[in-house]
Amino acid sequence: MICLRYWSSCGVIAAAIFMVGCLSGKEDLYNETKIIMGTVVQITVAHHSEEQARAGIRAAMSELQRVDDLLSVSKPGSLVTKINREGSSGKIPVGAEVFSLLRDTVAMSSASDGAFDATIWPVAELWDFDKGGMVPKPTLIASKLPLVGYQNILFDDSAMSVGFARQGMGLDLGAIAKGWAVDRAMEKLKSLGIRNAIIDAGGDLRIIGARPGKDFWKIGVQHPREPGALLTTFSLRDTAIVTSGDYERFFIAEGIRYHHILEPATGQPARGCRSVTVVAATAEEADACATAAFVLGPQKGLAFLRARPGLQGLIVDDRGALHWTDEAFERMAGR
Ligand code: AMP
Ligand code: MG
């Protein structure tokens, strides 16, 4: 079996979106990079005071780390691991912020007719993408598919606890948690008085204010088939932009590309799209919608994005053709 794997040894995913442009104006730019949530996190702050900029970046990085420790499906001490281990035997108290996040995931599942489903874990685990990936036996996938179903997450509003209706179910918040974490980290920056900044967690970006001397930040979107090349750029302020792509975590076996975004109905990598980029008010929404639209495929995915108010998107289909939610968004794109 010919099997090519595309990974770096430390599990770093190349950032899907890069910052481009040059510095001008009075404030200076401060930039730090760290590996958190298995990806490259880059925070850029424009500020008059280096001390305040660095304090903000430190606080935002700690917040991202806190969310990773809470929601990682692979950390033995995380809350998600506890839910996955014990959630079939009884409901686990999760606190207000995670309870609300889990409510959001279920809302996204029903809005996308189940294309987005955080109960994908029993199947996602079989593909083992964190360790390079492998094609699971069809019988094994078939045996786990009945455990996938967001309708079987049980909520207790008064205790803010969650559990599972079926033994063996599990949560994987990988399609929404990065965006959610970026939003939380941006709140930290704002609470410290920072008004112009970008947080980029491996292609999940939240942007406030503008680059010094400009009234926007220029953001580049990764080309899904040309590593290191940009598909397009956008000039943005006070928004979030997130890309889901089949180039982020994948391997090729016998000429077939297997990637990490799975179709809940079949347990197989979703076909039809190479990447989906979404611009929305929050990184949480952009992250979840990008994954949902990717699974839905170019036609249904575009309809899904168009139906959500205040949202814009760009889908690259499996032939490389570009599909825009609206002409205004297409006109915003630079080359
Ligand atoms: P993203 O890169 O945001 O599109 O999220 C992909 C990640 O979400 C995968 O690595 C899995 O952890 C998880 N995932 C895969 N397929 C789905 C799905 N259909 N719905 C929700 N989460 C998924
Ligand atoms: Mg996502």
Coordinates of C-alpha atoms and ligand atoms in Angstrom, one line a residue:
M1 CA 0.0 0.0 0.0
I2 CA 1.5 3.4 -1.0
C3 CA 0.9 5.7 1.9
L4 CA 2.2 9.2 2.1
R5 CA 1.7 11.1 5.3
Y6 CA 1.8 14.9 5.6
W7 CA 2.7 15.9 9.1
S8 CA 5.4 17.5 11.0
S9 CA 6.8 15.6 13.9
C10 CA 5.4 18.0 16.5
G11 CA 1.9 17.9 15.1
V12 CA 2.1 21.5 13.9
I13 CA -0.5 22.4 11.3
A14 CA 0.7 25.1 8.9
A15 CA -1.4 28.2 9.5
A16 CA -4.1 28.4 7.0
I17 CA -4.2 32.1 7.0
F18 CA -1.2 34.5 7.0
M19 CA -0.9 38.1 7.8
V20 CA 0.5 40.2 5.0
G21 CA 1.4 43.9 4.6
C22 CA 3.8 46.3 6.1
L23 CA 4.0 48.5 9.2
S24 CA 3.2 52.2 9.2
G25 CA 1.9 54.7 11.7
K26 CA 2.7 55.5 15.4
E27 CA 1.9 52.4 17.3
D28 CA 4.3 49.4 17.1
L29 CA 3.4 45.8 16.3
Y30 CA 4.3 43.1 18.8
N31 CA 4.0 39.5 17.7
E32 CA 4.5 36.2 19.6
T33 CA 4.0 32.6 18.4
K34 CA 3.4 29.5 20.5
I35 CA 2.2 25.9 19.8
I36 CA -1.2 25.5 21.6
M37 CA -4.1 23.1 20.7
G38 CA -1.7 21.2 18.4
T39 CA -1.3 24.2 16.1
V40 CA 0.7 27.4 15.6
V41 CA -0.9 30.3 17.5
Q42 CA 0.3 33.8 16.5
I43 CA -0.9 36.9 18.3
T44 CA -0.2 40.3 17.0
V45 CA -0.9 43.5 19.0
A46 CA -0.5 47.1 17.9
H47 CA 0.2 49.3 20.9
H48 CA 2.2 52.4 22.1
S49 CA 3.5 50.4 25.1
E50 CA 5.5 47.2 24.6
E51 CA 4.9 46.3 28.2
Q52 CA 1.1 46.4 27.8
A53 CA 1.2 44.7 24.5
R54 CA 3.3 41.8 25.9
A55 CA 1.1 41.6 29.0
G56 CA -2.0 41.3 26.7
I57 CA -0.3 38.6 24.6
R58 CA 0.6 36.6 27.7
A59 CA -2.9 36.8 29.0
A60 CA -4.4 35.7 25.7
M61 CA -1.9 32.8 25.3
S62 CA -2.8 31.6 28.9
E63 CA -6.5 31.8 28.0
L64 CA -5.9 29.6 24.9
Q65 CA -4.0 27.2 27.0
R66 CA -6.7 27.1 29.6
V67 CA -9.4 26.2 27.0
D68 CA -7.1 23.6 25.5
D69 CA -6.7 22.0 28.9
L70 CA -10.4 22.0 29.4
L71 CA -11.6 20.8 25.9
S72 CA -8.9 18.7 24.5
V73 CA -10.1 15.2 23.6
S74 CA -6.6 13.8 23.9
K75 CA -5.6 15.2 27.4
P76 CA -6.3 12.7 30.2
G77 CA -7.2 15.5 32.6
S78 CA -9.5 17.5 30.4
L79 CA -13.2 18.0 31.0
V80 CA -14.0 16.5 27.6
T81 CA -12.1 13.4 28.5
K82 CA -14.1 13.1 31.7
I83 CA -17.4 13.5 29.9
N84 CA -16.3 10.8 27.3
R85 CA -15.2 8.4 30.1
E86 CA -18.2 8.9 32.5
G87 CA -20.9 10.6 30.5
S88 CA -22.7 7.4 29.6
S89 CA -23.1 6.5 33.3
G90 CA -24.5 9.8 34.5
K91 CA -24.5 13.5 33.8
I92 CA -21.3 15.5 34.4
P93 CA -21.5 19.1 35.7
V94 CA -19.6 21.3 33.1
G95 CA -20.2 24.9 34.3
A96 CA -21.9 27.7 32.5
E97 CA -19.4 28.4 29.7
V98 CA -19.0 24.8 28.5
F99 CA -22.7 24.2 28.9
S100 CA -23.4 27.1 26.6
L101 CA -20.7 25.9 24.1
L102 CA -22.3 22.5 24.0
R103 CA -25.8 24.0 23.5
D104 CA -24.2 25.9 20.6
T105 CA -22.8 22.7 19.1
V106 CA -26.2 21.1 19.1
A107 CA -27.8 24.2 17.6
M108 CA -25.1 24.0 14.8
S109 CA -25.9 20.3 14.3
S110 CA -29.6 20.8 13.8
A111 CA -29.0 23.9 11.6
S112 CA -26.7 21.8 9.4
D113 CA -29.0 18.7 9.3
G114 CA -26.3 16.8 11.2
A115 CA -23.4 17.7 8.9
F116 CA -21.7 19.2 12.0
D117 CA -21.8 16.7 14.8
A118 CA -19.5 16.9 17.8
T119 CA -20.4 13.3 18.8
I120 CA -18.2 12.2 15.9
W121 CA -15.5 11.1 18.3
P122 CA -16.0 7.2 18.4
V123 CA -15.4 7.3 14.6
A124 CA -12.8 10.1 14.4
E125 CA -10.7 8.2 17.0
L126 CA -10.5 5.3 14.5
W127 CA -8.8 7.5 11.9
D128 CA -6.1 8.5 14.4
F129 CA -5.2 11.7 12.5
D130 CA -3.2 13.0 15.5
K131 CA -0.7 10.2 14.9
G132 CA -0.5 10.4 11.1
G133 CA -3.8 8.6 10.3
M134 CA -4.9 5.2 9.0
V135 CA -7.9 3.9 7.1
P136 CA -10.1 2.0 9.6
K137 CA -11.7 -1.3 8.6
P138 CA -15.3 -0.7 7.2
T139 CA -16.8 -3.1 9.7
L140 CA -15.2 -1.1 12.6
I141 CA -16.6 2.2 11.3
A142 CA -20.0 0.6 10.8
S143 CA -19.9 -0.7 14.4
K144 CA -19.3 2.9 15.7
L145 CA -21.7 4.9 13.5
P146 CA -24.7 4.2 15.8
L147 CA -22.8 6.1 18.5
V148 CA -22.7 9.3 16.4
G149 CA -25.8 11.4 17.0
Y150 CA -26.0 14.8 18.6
Q151 CA -29.7 14.1 19.6
N152 CA -28.3 11.6 22.1
I153 CA -26.4 14.3 24.2
L154 CA -28.5 14.7 27.4
F155 CA -28.6 18.2 29.0
D156 CA -29.7 19.1 32.5
D157 CA -30.2 22.9 32.4
S158 CA -30.6 23.3 36.2
A159 CA -27.4 21.5 37.1
M160 CA -25.6 22.6 33.9
S161 CA -24.6 19.0 33.4
V162 CA -24.4 16.8 30.3
G163 CA -24.3 13.1 29.6
F164 CA -24.9 10.5 26.8
A165 CA -28.0 8.4 26.0
R166 CA -25.8 5.6 24.7
Q167 CA -22.8 3.7 26.1
G168 CA -19.6 4.4 24.2
M169 CA -20.5 7.9 22.9
G170 CA -17.9 10.6 22.9
L171 CA -17.4 14.3 22.2
D172 CA -14.8 15.8 19.9
L173 CA -15.0 19.6 19.9
G174 CA -12.2 20.0 17.4
A175 CA -14.5 21.7 14.8
I176 CA -15.6 24.6 17.1
A177 CA -13.3 24.8 20.1
K178 CA -10.4 26.6 18.4
G179 CA -12.7 29.4 17.3
W180 CA -14.3 29.5 20.7
A181 CA -10.9 29.7 22.4
V182 CA -9.8 32.5 20.0
D183 CA -13.0 34.5 21.0
R184 CA -12.2 34.0 24.7
A185 CA -8.6 35.0 24.2
M186 CA -9.7 38.2 22.3
E187 CA -11.9 39.1 25.3
K188 CA -8.8 39.0 27.5
L189 CA -6.9 41.3 25.1
K190 CA -9.9 43.7 25.0
S191 CA -10.2 43.7 28.8
L192 CA -6.6 44.9 29.0
G193 CA -7.4 47.9 26.8
I194 CA -6.0 46.5 23.6
R195 CA -7.9 47.8 20.6
N196 CA -5.9 46.7 17.5
A197 CA -4.9 43.0 17.4
I198 CA -5.1 39.7 15.6
I199 CA -5.3 36.2 17.1
D200 CA -4.5 33.5 14.7
A201 CA -4.8 29.9 15.9
G202 CA -3.8 27.9 12.9
G203 CA -6.2 29.6 10.5
D204 CA -8.9 30.5 13.0
L205 CA -8.6 34.3 13.2
R206 CA -10.3 37.0 15.2
I207 CA -9.5 40.6 14.3
I208 CA -10.1 43.8 16.2
G209 CA -9.3 47.3 15.0
A210 CA -6.8 47.9 12.3
R211 CA -3.1 47.9 11.5
P212 CA -1.3 51.1 12.5
G213 CA -1.7 53.7 9.8
K214 CA -4.5 51.8 8.0
D215 CA -8.2 51.1 8.6
F216 CA -8.0 47.4 8.2
W217 CA -5.8 44.3 8.6
K218 CA -4.8 42.5 5.5
I219 CA -5.4 38.7 5.8
G220 CA -4.3 36.1 3.3
V221 CA -6.2 32.8 2.8
Q222 CA -4.1 29.6 2.2
H223 CA -4.3 28.0 -1.2
P224 CA -5.7 24.5 -0.6
R225 CA -3.3 22.8 -3.1
E226 CA -0.2 25.0 -3.1
P227 CA 1.4 25.0 0.3
G228 CA 2.6 28.4 1.3
A229 CA 0.7 30.2 -1.5
L230 CA -2.2 32.4 -1.0
L231 CA -5.6 31.8 -2.6
T232 CA -6.7 35.3 -2.0
T233 CA -6.5 38.2 0.5
F234 CA -9.1 40.2 2.4
S235 CA -8.9 43.7 4.1
L236 CA -10.9 43.2 7.3
R237 CA -11.5 44.8 10.7
D238 CA -13.6 43.8 13.8
T239 CA -14.5 40.3 12.5
A240 CA -13.5 36.7 12.5
I241 CA -12.3 34.6 9.5
V242 CA -11.8 30.8 9.6
T243 CA -10.8 28.2 7.0
S244 CA -11.5 24.5 7.1
G245 CA -9.5 22.5 4.6
D246 CA -8.7 19.0 3.5
Y247 CA -5.0 19.9 3.4
E248 CA -4.7 20.6 7.2
R249 CA -4.6 17.0 8.4
F250 CA -4.5 14.3 5.8
F251 CA -2.7 11.3 4.4
I252 CA -2.7 9.7 0.9
A253 CA -3.1 6.0 0.6
E254 CA -3.3 4.3 -2.8
G255 CA -3.8 7.7 -4.5
I256 CA -6.7 8.6 -2.3
R257 CA -6.6 11.6 0.0
Y258 CA -8.0 10.9 3.5
H259 CA -8.5 14.0 5.7
H260 CA -9.9 14.9 9.1
I261 CA -13.3 16.4 8.3
L262 CA -15.7 13.5 8.4
E263 CA -19.2 12.9 7.2
P264 CA -21.2 11.8 10.3
A265 CA -23.5 9.6 8.1
T266 CA -20.7 7.5 6.7
G267 CA -17.7 8.0 9.0
Q268 CA -15.7 8.8 5.8
P269 CA -13.8 12.0 4.9
A270 CA -16.3 14.4 3.4
R271 CA -15.9 14.8 -0.4
G272 CA -16.8 17.7 -2.6
C273 CA -14.8 20.6 -1.1
R274 CA -11.1 21.4 -0.8
S275 CA -11.6 24.3 1.6
V276 CA -14.3 26.6 3.1
T277 CA -13.5 30.1 4.4
V278 CA -16.1 31.8 6.5
V279 CA -16.2 35.4 7.7
A280 CA -18.5 35.9 10.7
A281 CA -18.9 38.0 13.9
T282 CA -17.3 35.4 16.1
A283 CA -14.6 32.9 15.5
E284 CA -16.8 30.3 17.2
E285 CA -19.5 30.7 14.6
A286 CA -17.0 31.0 11.7
D287 CA -15.2 27.8 12.8
A288 CA -18.4 25.7 13.2
C289 CA -20.0 27.0 10.0
A290 CA -16.8 26.4 8.0
T291 CA -16.8 22.7 9.1
A292 CA -20.5 22.3 8.5
A293 CA -20.4 23.8 5.0
F294 CA -17.4 21.6 4.2
V295 CA -19.3 18.5 5.1
L296 CA -22.4 19.7 3.3
G297 CA -20.4 20.1 0.0
P298 CA -20.3 23.1 -2.4
Q299 CA -24.0 23.4 -3.3
K300 CA -25.7 22.7 0.1
G301 CA -22.8 24.3 1.9
L302 CA -23.2 27.5 0.0
A303 CA -27.0 27.5 0.6
F304 CA -26.3 26.9 4.3
L305 CA -23.9 29.8 4.6
R306 CA -26.2 32.1 2.6
A307 CA -29.1 31.4 5.0
R308 CA -27.2 32.6 8.0
P309 CA -27.4 36.4 8.6
G310 CA -24.2 38.4 8.7
L311 CA -22.0 35.7 7.3
Q312 CA -19.9 35.5 4.2
G313 CA -18.1 32.6 2.7
L314 CA -15.9 31.1 0.0
I315 CA -15.9 27.5 -1.0
V316 CA -13.2 25.8 -3.1
D317 CA -14.7 22.7 -4.6
D318 CA -13.0 19.4 -5.5
R319 CA -12.1 20.7 -9.0
G320 CA -10.6 23.9 -7.6
A321 CA -13.6 26.2 -8.6
L322 CA -14.5 29.1 -6.3
H323 CA -18.0 29.6 -5.0
W324 CA -18.8 32.9 -3.2
T325 CA -21.8 33.5 -0.9
D326 CA -22.3 36.9 -2.5
E327 CA -20.8 39.3 -5.0
A328 CA -19.9 41.9 -2.4
F329 CA -17.6 39.3 -0.7
E330 CA -16.1 38.4 -4.0
R331 CA -15.4 42.0 -4.7
M332 CA -13.6 42.3 -1.4
A333 CA -11.1 39.7 -2.4
G334 CA -7.6 40.8 -3.5
R335 CA -5.3 38.8 -5.7
Ligands
AMP1 P1 -12.2 22.0 11.4 O1 -10.7 21.9 11.1 O2 -12.6 23.2 12.2 O3 -13.0 21.8 10.2 O4 -12.5 20.7 12.4 C1 -12.1 19.4 12.1 C2 -12.1 18.6 13.3 O5 -13.4 18.5 13.9 C3 -11.6 17.2 13.1 O6 -10.2 17.1 13.4 C4 -12.4 16.4 14.2 O7 -11.8 16.6 15.4 C5 -13.7 17.2 14.2 N1 -14.7 16.8 13.2 C6 -14.5 16.0 12.1 N2 -15.6 15.9 11.4 C7 -16.6 16.6 12.1 C8 -18.0 16.8 11.9 N3 -18.6 16.3 10.8 N4 -18.6 17.6 12.8 C9 -18.0 18.1 13.9 N5 -16.7 17.9 14.1 C10 -16.0 17.1 13.2
MG2 MG -14.4 24.2 12.3

